[in-house]
Amino acid sequence: MISICPHCGSNRWNKSATATHITCPECSHSWPYRRGPLLLLTGCSGVGKTTTGVALSHMQQDFAVLDADMFYLPDDSAIITGMLEPICRFSAALNQQGTAILWTIAGGLDCIKGTYHRQFFSEVKCLALTCEPDELRRRMTEGRGITDEGWLNGSREYNAYFRTHNALGDIAFDKLDITRLSPNEAAKQVYAWMQSQPYK
């Protein structure tokens, strides 16, 4: 409901937002809103995002953990409208209730700036999970039964990127090596990272 004008009821997607108010282009009415961060837990396929997210959701109840795969579309050209826009829209709505939400997401970070709802967040905070190459392969082959070499190599390269860079496009990310961490240990560190993020 963040995009619905409380004065004229317009739900058009061309409203503008400052750090404190949204303005309706139809009637020029402005109203305050809560501008929190968009929190993302990323990493390559098989690294342990979902496993960590599940452990995290069992440990704490003061936020929600959701998997971006719920919006998965096989056509990558639709990543903004099919995945990222719903994620941002949903998160912005929950922010209005003071509910923090952490999304597990593998790709598309460099496309977030192209979403309409990006303007409703104070910032995009991203934590990338990584692990050592041999451990990643073990997790994918033994843990998930993946044998496709193309998939394995793609994940290895994506993991290497996160281990050697600090940003993807205009999205900077922090890093957490979970090679030797249990799911609960990783979840505790992710929670500490979430707690360190300012909520405006």
Short mmCIF file of N, CA and C in Angstrom, two decimals, residues 7-184:
data_model
loop_
_atom_site.label_atom_id
_atom_site.label_comp_id
_atom_site.label_asym_id
_atom_site.label_seq_id
_atom_site.Cartn_x
_atom_site.Cartn_y
_atom_site.Cartn_z
N HIS A 7 -4.80 10.40 -0.36
CA HIS A 7 -5.69 11.53 -0.62
C HIS A 7 -6.61 11.28 -1.81
N CYS A 8 -6.00 10.86 -2.95
CA CYS A 8 -6.82 10.65 -4.16
C CYS A 8 -6.96 9.19 -4.55
N GLY A 9 -6.19 8.31 -3.90
CA GLY A 9 -6.29 6.88 -4.18
C GLY A 9 -5.52 6.40 -5.39
N SER A 10 -4.74 7.28 -6.01
CA SER A 10 -3.97 6.87 -7.19
C SER A 10 -2.96 5.80 -6.82
N ASN A 11 -2.88 4.77 -7.65
CA ASN A 11 -1.87 3.72 -7.42
C ASN A 11 -0.86 3.65 -8.55
N ARG A 12 -0.74 4.75 -9.29
CA ARG A 12 0.24 4.79 -10.38
C ARG A 12 1.66 4.69 -9.84
N TRP A 13 2.55 4.13 -10.67
CA TRP A 13 3.92 3.88 -10.26
C TRP A 13 4.87 5.05 -10.56
N ASN A 14 4.34 6.25 -10.63
CA ASN A 14 5.24 7.37 -10.95
C ASN A 14 5.32 8.37 -9.80
N LYS A 15 5.13 7.90 -8.59
CA LYS A 15 5.27 8.78 -7.44
C LYS A 15 6.75 8.97 -7.13
N SER A 16 7.06 10.11 -6.55
CA SER A 16 8.46 10.39 -6.20
C SER A 16 8.60 10.32 -4.68
N ALA A 17 9.80 9.99 -4.25
CA ALA A 17 10.05 9.84 -2.82
C ALA A 17 11.31 10.58 -2.42
N THR A 18 11.23 11.28 -1.28
CA THR A 18 12.40 11.85 -0.65
C THR A 18 12.76 10.92 0.50
N ALA A 19 13.64 11.36 1.36
CA ALA A 19 14.04 10.51 2.49
C ALA A 19 12.92 10.37 3.51
N THR A 20 11.92 11.27 3.47
CA THR A 20 10.87 11.24 4.50
C THR A 20 9.45 11.19 3.95
N HIS A 21 9.23 11.64 2.70
CA HIS A 21 7.87 11.75 2.18
C HIS A 21 7.74 11.22 0.75
N ILE A 22 6.52 10.75 0.44
CA ILE A 22 6.15 10.36 -0.91
C ILE A 22 5.19 11.41 -1.45
N THR A 23 5.34 11.77 -2.72
CA THR A 23 4.47 12.77 -3.33
C THR A 23 3.72 12.17 -4.51
N CYS A 24 2.42 12.42 -4.55
CA CYS A 24 1.56 11.91 -5.62
C CYS A 24 1.58 12.88 -6.79
N PRO A 25 1.87 12.43 -8.00
CA PRO A 25 1.89 13.32 -9.16
C PRO A 25 0.48 13.70 -9.63
N GLU A 26 -0.53 12.99 -9.15
CA GLU A 26 -1.90 13.28 -9.56
C GLU A 26 -2.48 14.48 -8.80
N CYS A 27 -2.29 14.49 -7.48
CA CYS A 27 -2.91 15.55 -6.67
C CYS A 27 -1.90 16.36 -5.86
N SER A 28 -0.61 16.02 -5.97
CA SER A 28 0.48 16.71 -5.28
C SER A 28 0.46 16.52 -3.76
N HIS A 29 -0.35 15.59 -3.28
CA HIS A 29 -0.38 15.31 -1.85
C HIS A 29 0.89 14.57 -1.44
N SER A 30 1.44 14.93 -0.28
CA SER A 30 2.62 14.25 0.25
C SER A 30 2.28 13.62 1.59
N TRP A 31 2.89 12.47 1.85
CA TRP A 31 2.67 11.81 3.14
C TRP A 31 3.96 11.13 3.59
N PRO A 32 4.15 11.03 4.90
CA PRO A 32 5.39 10.45 5.43
C PRO A 32 5.39 8.93 5.28
N TYR A 33 6.58 8.37 5.23
CA TYR A 33 6.74 6.92 5.19
C TYR A 33 8.03 6.54 5.87
N ARG A 34 8.17 5.28 6.18
CA ARG A 34 9.37 4.77 6.84
C ARG A 34 10.33 4.27 5.78
N ARG A 35 11.54 4.80 5.77
CA ARG A 35 12.52 4.47 4.74
C ARG A 35 13.64 3.62 5.35
N GLY A 36 13.47 2.32 5.31
CA GLY A 36 14.47 1.42 5.85
C GLY A 36 15.38 0.87 4.78
N PRO A 37 16.35 0.07 5.17
CA PRO A 37 17.27 -0.53 4.19
C PRO A 37 16.67 -1.77 3.55
N LEU A 38 17.15 -2.11 2.38
CA LEU A 38 16.83 -3.38 1.73
C LEU A 38 17.98 -4.32 2.07
N LEU A 39 17.68 -5.44 2.74
CA LEU A 39 18.72 -6.35 3.21
C LEU A 39 18.74 -7.61 2.34
N LEU A 40 19.93 -7.93 1.83
CA LEU A 40 20.09 -9.07 0.93
C LEU A 40 21.22 -9.99 1.40
N LEU A 41 20.96 -11.27 1.35
CA LEU A 41 21.98 -12.28 1.63
C LEU A 41 22.25 -13.01 0.32
N THR A 42 23.43 -12.81 -0.22
CA THR A 42 23.72 -13.33 -1.55
C THR A 42 24.87 -14.33 -1.53
N GLY A 43 25.23 -14.81 -2.68
CA GLY A 43 26.28 -15.80 -2.83
C GLY A 43 25.93 -16.71 -3.99
N CYS A 44 26.88 -17.51 -4.40
CA CYS A 44 26.66 -18.39 -5.55
C CYS A 44 25.72 -19.53 -5.20
N SER A 45 25.22 -20.19 -6.20
CA SER A 45 24.37 -21.35 -6.02
C SER A 45 25.13 -22.43 -5.27
N GLY A 46 24.52 -22.96 -4.20
CA GLY A 46 25.13 -24.05 -3.45
C GLY A 46 26.01 -23.64 -2.29
N VAL A 47 26.24 -22.35 -2.10
CA VAL A 47 27.17 -21.93 -1.04
C VAL A 47 26.57 -22.12 0.36
N GLY A 48 25.24 -22.02 0.47
CA GLY A 48 24.61 -22.20 1.77
C GLY A 48 23.67 -21.08 2.18
N LYS A 49 23.18 -20.30 1.21
CA LYS A 49 22.28 -19.19 1.54
C LYS A 49 20.98 -19.69 2.18
N THR A 50 20.34 -20.64 1.54
CA THR A 50 19.06 -21.14 2.05
C THR A 50 19.24 -21.84 3.38
N THR A 51 20.27 -22.66 3.50
CA THR A 51 20.52 -23.37 4.76
C THR A 51 20.76 -22.39 5.90
N THR A 52 21.54 -21.35 5.62
CA THR A 52 21.79 -20.32 6.63
C THR A 52 20.51 -19.56 6.95
N GLY A 53 19.73 -19.25 5.91
CA GLY A 53 18.48 -18.53 6.11
C GLY A 53 17.49 -19.31 6.96
N VAL A 54 17.41 -20.61 6.74
CA VAL A 54 16.52 -21.45 7.54
C VAL A 54 16.96 -21.46 9.00
N ALA A 55 18.26 -21.62 9.22
CA ALA A 55 18.78 -21.61 10.59
C ALA A 55 18.51 -20.26 11.25
N LEU A 56 18.65 -19.21 10.49
CA LEU A 56 18.41 -17.86 11.01
C LEU A 56 16.94 -17.67 11.39
N SER A 57 16.04 -18.16 10.56
CA SER A 57 14.61 -18.00 10.84
C SER A 57 14.18 -18.79 12.07
N HIS A 58 14.90 -19.85 12.38
CA HIS A 58 14.58 -20.64 13.58
C HIS A 58 15.13 -20.01 14.86
N MET A 59 16.12 -19.13 14.70
CA MET A 59 16.76 -18.53 15.86
C MET A 59 16.09 -17.24 16.32
N GLN A 60 15.54 -16.47 15.37
CA GLN A 60 15.01 -15.15 15.69
C GLN A 60 13.62 -14.97 15.08
N GLN A 61 12.80 -14.17 15.75
CA GLN A 61 11.47 -13.89 15.24
C GLN A 61 11.21 -12.40 15.04
N ASP A 62 12.23 -11.56 15.14
CA ASP A 62 12.00 -10.13 15.00
C ASP A 62 12.22 -9.64 13.57
N PHE A 63 12.27 -10.57 12.62
CA PHE A 63 12.39 -10.22 11.21
C PHE A 63 11.95 -11.43 10.40
N ALA A 64 11.81 -11.21 9.10
CA ALA A 64 11.42 -12.30 8.19
C ALA A 64 12.59 -12.65 7.29
N VAL A 65 12.74 -13.92 6.95
CA VAL A 65 13.74 -14.38 5.99
C VAL A 65 12.98 -15.05 4.84
N LEU A 66 13.17 -14.53 3.64
CA LEU A 66 12.47 -15.06 2.47
C LEU A 66 13.45 -15.34 1.34
N ASP A 67 13.10 -16.31 0.50
CA ASP A 67 13.96 -16.70 -0.61
C ASP A 67 13.45 -16.06 -1.90
N ALA A 68 14.32 -15.35 -2.60
CA ALA A 68 13.94 -14.68 -3.84
C ALA A 68 13.49 -15.67 -4.91
N ASP A 69 13.83 -16.95 -4.76
CA ASP A 69 13.42 -17.94 -5.75
C ASP A 69 11.90 -18.08 -5.85
N MET A 70 11.17 -17.54 -4.88
CA MET A 70 9.71 -17.60 -4.97
C MET A 70 9.22 -16.79 -6.18
N PHE A 71 10.06 -15.88 -6.66
CA PHE A 71 9.71 -15.09 -7.83
C PHE A 71 10.50 -15.52 -9.06
N TYR A 72 11.11 -16.70 -8.99
CA TYR A 72 11.99 -17.16 -10.07
C TYR A 72 11.25 -17.27 -11.40
N LEU A 73 11.91 -16.75 -12.45
CA LEU A 73 11.43 -16.91 -13.82
C LEU A 73 12.59 -17.45 -14.65
N PRO A 74 12.34 -18.40 -15.54
CA PRO A 74 13.43 -18.96 -16.33
C PRO A 74 14.02 -17.98 -17.33
N ASP A 75 13.28 -16.92 -17.64
CA ASP A 75 13.74 -15.93 -18.61
C ASP A 75 14.45 -14.81 -17.86
N ASP A 76 15.77 -14.78 -17.92
CA ASP A 76 16.53 -13.78 -17.18
C ASP A 76 16.24 -12.35 -17.62
N SER A 77 15.71 -12.16 -18.83
CA SER A 77 15.44 -10.81 -19.30
C SER A 77 14.32 -10.16 -18.48
N ALA A 78 13.58 -10.97 -17.72
CA ALA A 78 12.47 -10.44 -16.92
C ALA A 78 12.85 -10.30 -15.46
N ILE A 79 14.13 -10.26 -15.16
CA ILE A 79 14.56 -10.28 -13.77
C ILE A 79 14.08 -9.08 -12.98
N ILE A 80 14.00 -7.90 -13.62
CA ILE A 80 13.54 -6.72 -12.89
C ILE A 80 12.05 -6.80 -12.61
N THR A 81 11.25 -6.98 -13.65
CA THR A 81 9.81 -7.02 -13.46
C THR A 81 9.34 -8.31 -12.81
N GLY A 82 10.03 -9.41 -13.08
CA GLY A 82 9.58 -10.70 -12.58
C GLY A 82 10.07 -11.03 -11.18
N MET A 83 11.23 -10.50 -10.77
CA MET A 83 11.79 -10.86 -9.48
C MET A 83 12.11 -9.64 -8.61
N LEU A 84 12.92 -8.73 -9.10
CA LEU A 84 13.41 -7.65 -8.26
C LEU A 84 12.34 -6.63 -7.88
N GLU A 85 11.46 -6.30 -8.81
CA GLU A 85 10.41 -5.34 -8.48
C GLU A 85 9.48 -5.87 -7.39
N PRO A 86 9.01 -7.12 -7.50
CA PRO A 86 8.18 -7.65 -6.40
C PRO A 86 8.92 -7.71 -5.06
N ILE A 87 10.20 -8.05 -5.09
CA ILE A 87 10.98 -8.10 -3.86
C ILE A 87 11.04 -6.72 -3.21
N CYS A 88 11.37 -5.71 -4.01
CA CYS A 88 11.48 -4.35 -3.49
C CYS A 88 10.12 -3.82 -3.02
N ARG A 89 9.10 -4.12 -3.78
CA ARG A 89 7.76 -3.63 -3.41
C ARG A 89 7.29 -4.27 -2.09
N PHE A 90 7.50 -5.56 -1.97
CA PHE A 90 7.10 -6.28 -0.77
C PHE A 90 7.89 -5.78 0.44
N SER A 91 9.19 -5.58 0.27
CA SER A 91 10.04 -5.13 1.36
C SER A 91 9.67 -3.72 1.81
N ALA A 92 9.40 -2.84 0.85
CA ALA A 92 9.02 -1.46 1.19
C ALA A 92 7.73 -1.45 2.00
N ALA A 93 6.79 -2.33 1.65
CA ALA A 93 5.53 -2.41 2.39
C ALA A 93 5.76 -2.90 3.81
N LEU A 94 6.59 -3.93 3.99
CA LEU A 94 6.86 -4.44 5.33
C LEU A 94 7.63 -3.43 6.18
N ASN A 95 8.48 -2.64 5.52
CA ASN A 95 9.22 -1.61 6.26
C ASN A 95 8.28 -0.63 6.95
N GLN A 96 7.11 -0.40 6.34
CA GLN A 96 6.16 0.54 6.93
C GLN A 96 5.63 0.05 8.26
N GLN A 97 5.68 -1.26 8.48
CA GLN A 97 5.22 -1.85 9.73
C GLN A 97 6.37 -2.07 10.71
N GLY A 98 7.56 -1.66 10.30
CA GLY A 98 8.73 -1.83 11.15
C GLY A 98 9.27 -3.24 11.15
N THR A 99 8.90 -4.02 10.13
CA THR A 99 9.35 -5.40 10.03
C THR A 99 10.56 -5.51 9.11
N ALA A 100 11.69 -5.92 9.65
CA ALA A 100 12.87 -6.12 8.82
C ALA A 100 12.71 -7.42 8.03
N ILE A 101 13.24 -7.44 6.82
CA ILE A 101 13.16 -8.63 5.99
C ILE A 101 14.51 -8.85 5.32
N LEU A 102 14.96 -10.09 5.34
CA LEU A 102 16.23 -10.46 4.70
C LEU A 102 15.90 -11.42 3.57
N TRP A 103 16.35 -11.07 2.36
CA TRP A 103 16.12 -11.92 1.18
C TRP A 103 17.38 -12.71 0.86
N THR A 104 17.23 -14.00 0.61
CA THR A 104 18.34 -14.78 0.05
C THR A 104 18.19 -14.71 -1.46
N ILE A 105 19.25 -14.30 -2.13
CA ILE A 105 19.18 -14.07 -3.58
C ILE A 105 20.55 -14.31 -4.20
N ALA A 106 20.58 -15.00 -5.32
CA ALA A 106 21.86 -15.32 -5.96
C ALA A 106 22.29 -14.27 -6.97
N GLY A 107 21.39 -13.86 -7.84
CA GLY A 107 21.78 -12.96 -8.93
C GLY A 107 20.90 -11.73 -9.01
N GLY A 108 21.26 -10.86 -9.95
CA GLY A 108 20.46 -9.67 -10.21
C GLY A 108 20.81 -8.45 -9.40
N LEU A 109 21.85 -8.52 -8.58
CA LEU A 109 22.19 -7.37 -7.75
C LEU A 109 22.45 -6.12 -8.57
N ASP A 110 23.08 -6.29 -9.72
CA ASP A 110 23.43 -5.15 -10.56
C ASP A 110 22.22 -4.54 -11.25
N CYS A 111 21.05 -5.16 -11.12
CA CYS A 111 19.83 -4.64 -11.76
C CYS A 111 18.92 -3.91 -10.78
N ILE A 112 19.24 -3.93 -9.49
CA ILE A 112 18.36 -3.33 -8.49
C ILE A 112 18.16 -1.85 -8.73
N LYS A 113 19.19 -1.16 -9.20
CA LYS A 113 19.07 0.28 -9.42
C LYS A 113 18.02 0.60 -10.48
N GLY A 114 17.65 -0.37 -11.31
CA GLY A 114 16.67 -0.15 -12.36
C GLY A 114 15.23 -0.34 -11.91
N THR A 115 15.02 -0.69 -10.63
CA THR A 115 13.66 -0.90 -10.15
C THR A 115 13.04 0.42 -9.70
N TYR A 116 11.72 0.50 -9.84
CA TYR A 116 10.99 1.68 -9.39
C TYR A 116 11.05 1.84 -7.87
N HIS A 117 10.92 0.73 -7.15
CA HIS A 117 10.82 0.78 -5.69
C HIS A 117 12.16 1.00 -4.98
N ARG A 118 13.25 1.03 -5.72
CA ARG A 118 14.56 1.27 -5.10
C ARG A 118 14.57 2.58 -4.33
N GLN A 119 13.81 3.58 -4.80
CA GLN A 119 13.81 4.90 -4.16
C GLN A 119 13.24 4.89 -2.74
N PHE A 120 12.52 3.84 -2.38
CA PHE A 120 11.89 3.79 -1.06
C PHE A 120 12.79 3.22 0.03
N PHE A 121 14.05 2.93 -0.31
CA PHE A 121 14.99 2.37 0.67
C PHE A 121 16.11 3.36 0.96
N SER A 122 16.51 3.40 2.22
CA SER A 122 17.61 4.28 2.60
C SER A 122 18.90 3.83 1.95
N GLU A 123 19.06 2.51 1.81
CA GLU A 123 20.24 1.95 1.15
C GLU A 123 20.00 0.46 0.89
N VAL A 124 20.85 -0.11 0.07
CA VAL A 124 20.82 -1.54 -0.17
C VAL A 124 22.02 -2.13 0.54
N LYS A 125 21.77 -2.99 1.52
CA LYS A 125 22.84 -3.62 2.27
C LYS A 125 22.89 -5.10 1.90
N CYS A 126 24.06 -5.55 1.53
CA CYS A 126 24.21 -6.91 1.00
C CYS A 126 25.37 -7.62 1.70
N LEU A 127 25.10 -8.87 2.08
CA LEU A 127 26.13 -9.71 2.67
C LEU A 127 26.30 -10.94 1.78
N ALA A 128 27.51 -11.15 1.27
CA ALA A 128 27.79 -12.27 0.39
C ALA A 128 28.43 -13.42 1.17
N LEU A 129 27.79 -14.58 1.11
CA LEU A 129 28.37 -15.78 1.71
C LEU A 129 29.33 -16.41 0.70
N THR A 130 30.49 -16.81 1.17
CA THR A 130 31.46 -17.47 0.29
C THR A 130 32.03 -18.69 1.01
N CYS A 131 32.69 -19.54 0.26
CA CYS A 131 33.44 -20.64 0.87
C CYS A 131 34.58 -21.02 -0.06
N GLU A 132 35.48 -21.84 0.43
CA GLU A 132 36.62 -22.26 -0.37
C GLU A 132 36.13 -23.15 -1.52
N PRO A 133 36.82 -23.11 -2.66
CA PRO A 133 36.37 -23.83 -3.87
C PRO A 133 36.09 -25.32 -3.66
N ASP A 134 36.98 -26.02 -2.96
CA ASP A 134 36.77 -27.46 -2.76
C ASP A 134 35.53 -27.73 -1.92
N GLU A 135 35.31 -26.89 -0.93
CA GLU A 135 34.13 -27.05 -0.08
C GLU A 135 32.85 -26.74 -0.85
N LEU A 136 32.92 -25.73 -1.72
CA LEU A 136 31.75 -25.40 -2.55
C LEU A 136 31.37 -26.58 -3.44
N ARG A 137 32.36 -27.18 -4.06
CA ARG A 137 32.07 -28.33 -4.93
C ARG A 137 31.49 -29.49 -4.11
N ARG A 138 32.02 -29.71 -2.92
CA ARG A 138 31.47 -30.78 -2.08
C ARG A 138 30.02 -30.51 -1.71
N ARG A 139 29.73 -29.28 -1.36
CA ARG A 139 28.35 -28.93 -0.98
C ARG A 139 27.39 -29.12 -2.16
N MET A 140 27.87 -28.80 -3.35
CA MET A 140 26.99 -28.91 -4.51
C MET A 140 26.81 -30.36 -4.95
N THR A 141 27.89 -31.12 -4.93
CA THR A 141 27.80 -32.50 -5.42
C THR A 141 27.24 -33.46 -4.37
N GLU A 142 27.75 -33.37 -3.14
CA GLU A 142 27.28 -34.27 -2.09
C GLU A 142 26.00 -33.76 -1.43
N GLY A 143 25.95 -32.47 -1.19
CA GLY A 143 24.79 -31.92 -0.50
C GLY A 143 23.56 -31.77 -1.36
N ARG A 144 23.75 -31.39 -2.64
CA ARG A 144 22.60 -31.13 -3.50
C ARG A 144 22.52 -32.08 -4.70
N GLY A 145 23.52 -32.95 -4.84
CA GLY A 145 23.47 -33.92 -5.93
C GLY A 145 23.65 -33.32 -7.31
N ILE A 146 24.32 -32.20 -7.40
CA ILE A 146 24.54 -31.54 -8.69
C ILE A 146 25.77 -32.13 -9.37
N THR A 147 25.61 -32.56 -10.60
CA THR A 147 26.71 -33.16 -11.35
C THR A 147 27.02 -32.40 -12.63
N ASP A 148 26.18 -31.47 -13.00
CA ASP A 148 26.38 -30.70 -14.23
C ASP A 148 27.62 -29.81 -14.09
N GLU A 149 28.63 -30.07 -14.93
CA GLU A 149 29.89 -29.33 -14.81
C GLU A 149 29.72 -27.85 -15.13
N GLY A 150 28.81 -27.54 -16.03
CA GLY A 150 28.55 -26.13 -16.35
C GLY A 150 28.04 -25.38 -15.14
N TRP A 151 27.12 -25.99 -14.41
CA TRP A 151 26.56 -25.40 -13.20
C TRP A 151 27.64 -25.29 -12.13
N LEU A 152 28.41 -26.36 -11.96
CA LEU A 152 29.48 -26.35 -10.95
C LEU A 152 30.51 -25.27 -11.25
N ASN A 153 30.91 -25.16 -12.50
CA ASN A 153 31.91 -24.15 -12.88
C ASN A 153 31.36 -22.74 -12.75
N GLY A 154 30.08 -22.57 -13.12
CA GLY A 154 29.47 -21.25 -13.00
C GLY A 154 29.43 -20.79 -11.55
N SER A 155 29.07 -21.69 -10.65
CA SER A 155 29.04 -21.35 -9.23
C SER A 155 30.45 -21.07 -8.71
N ARG A 156 31.42 -21.86 -9.16
CA ARG A 156 32.80 -21.65 -8.72
C ARG A 156 33.27 -20.25 -9.12
N GLU A 157 32.97 -19.84 -10.35
CA GLU A 157 33.40 -18.53 -10.83
C GLU A 157 32.69 -17.40 -10.09
N TYR A 158 31.39 -17.58 -9.83
CA TYR A 158 30.62 -16.56 -9.12
C TYR A 158 31.12 -16.44 -7.68
N ASN A 159 31.43 -17.55 -7.07
CA ASN A 159 31.98 -17.57 -5.72
C ASN A 159 33.34 -16.86 -5.69
N ALA A 160 34.15 -17.12 -6.70
CA ALA A 160 35.47 -16.48 -6.78
C ALA A 160 35.31 -14.96 -6.91
N TYR A 161 34.29 -14.53 -7.65
CA TYR A 161 34.05 -13.09 -7.79
C TYR A 161 33.76 -12.46 -6.42
N PHE A 162 32.86 -13.08 -5.68
CA PHE A 162 32.52 -12.54 -4.36
C PHE A 162 33.71 -12.53 -3.42
N ARG A 163 34.59 -13.50 -3.57
CA ARG A 163 35.75 -13.58 -2.69
C ARG A 163 36.83 -12.55 -3.03
N THR A 164 36.81 -12.03 -4.24
CA THR A 164 37.87 -11.13 -4.67
C THR A 164 37.40 -9.71 -4.99
N HIS A 165 36.09 -9.45 -4.86
CA HIS A 165 35.56 -8.11 -5.14
C HIS A 165 34.74 -7.62 -3.95
N ASN A 166 34.38 -6.34 -4.00
CA ASN A 166 33.59 -5.74 -2.93
C ASN A 166 32.29 -5.12 -3.43
N ALA A 167 32.02 -5.23 -4.73
CA ALA A 167 30.80 -4.67 -5.29
C ALA A 167 30.45 -5.38 -6.58
N LEU A 168 29.16 -5.38 -6.89
CA LEU A 168 28.66 -5.90 -8.16
C LEU A 168 27.79 -4.80 -8.74
N GLY A 169 28.24 -4.19 -9.83
CA GLY A 169 27.57 -3.00 -10.33
C GLY A 169 27.72 -1.90 -9.30
N ASP A 170 26.61 -1.26 -8.94
CA ASP A 170 26.67 -0.20 -7.93
C ASP A 170 26.28 -0.71 -6.54
N ILE A 171 26.17 -2.03 -6.38
CA ILE A 171 25.81 -2.61 -5.10
C ILE A 171 27.06 -3.14 -4.40
N ALA A 172 27.45 -2.46 -3.32
CA ALA A 172 28.58 -2.93 -2.53
C ALA A 172 28.11 -4.05 -1.61
N PHE A 173 29.01 -4.94 -1.25
CA PHE A 173 28.62 -6.03 -0.36
C PHE A 173 29.72 -6.33 0.65
N ASP A 174 29.28 -6.76 1.83
CA ASP A 174 30.18 -7.30 2.83
C ASP A 174 30.33 -8.78 2.53
N LYS A 175 31.32 -9.42 3.17
CA LYS A 175 31.58 -10.84 2.90
C LYS A 175 31.69 -11.64 4.18
N LEU A 176 31.22 -12.89 4.10
CA LEU A 176 31.34 -13.81 5.22
C LEU A 176 31.73 -15.17 4.68
N ASP A 177 32.93 -15.63 5.05
CA ASP A 177 33.39 -16.95 4.64
C ASP A 177 32.79 -17.98 5.59
N ILE A 178 31.97 -18.89 5.06
CA ILE A 178 31.31 -19.88 5.92
C ILE A 178 31.87 -21.29 5.70
N THR A 179 33.07 -21.36 5.14
CA THR A 179 33.68 -22.66 4.87
C THR A 179 33.66 -23.57 6.09
N ARG A 180 34.03 -23.03 7.21
CA ARG A 180 34.17 -23.86 8.43
C ARG A 180 33.10 -23.54 9.48
N LEU A 181 32.01 -22.93 9.05
CA LEU A 181 30.94 -22.60 9.98
C LEU A 181 29.76 -23.55 9.81
N SER A 182 29.17 -23.95 10.91
CA SER A 182 27.93 -24.72 10.84
C SER A 182 26.82 -23.76 10.46
N PRO A 183 25.65 -24.26 10.02
CA PRO A 183 24.54 -23.36 9.69
C PRO A 183 24.17 -22.42 10.84
N ASN A 184 24.16 -22.94 12.07
CA ASN A 184 23.82 -22.10 13.21
C ASN A 184 24.89 -21.03 13.48
#
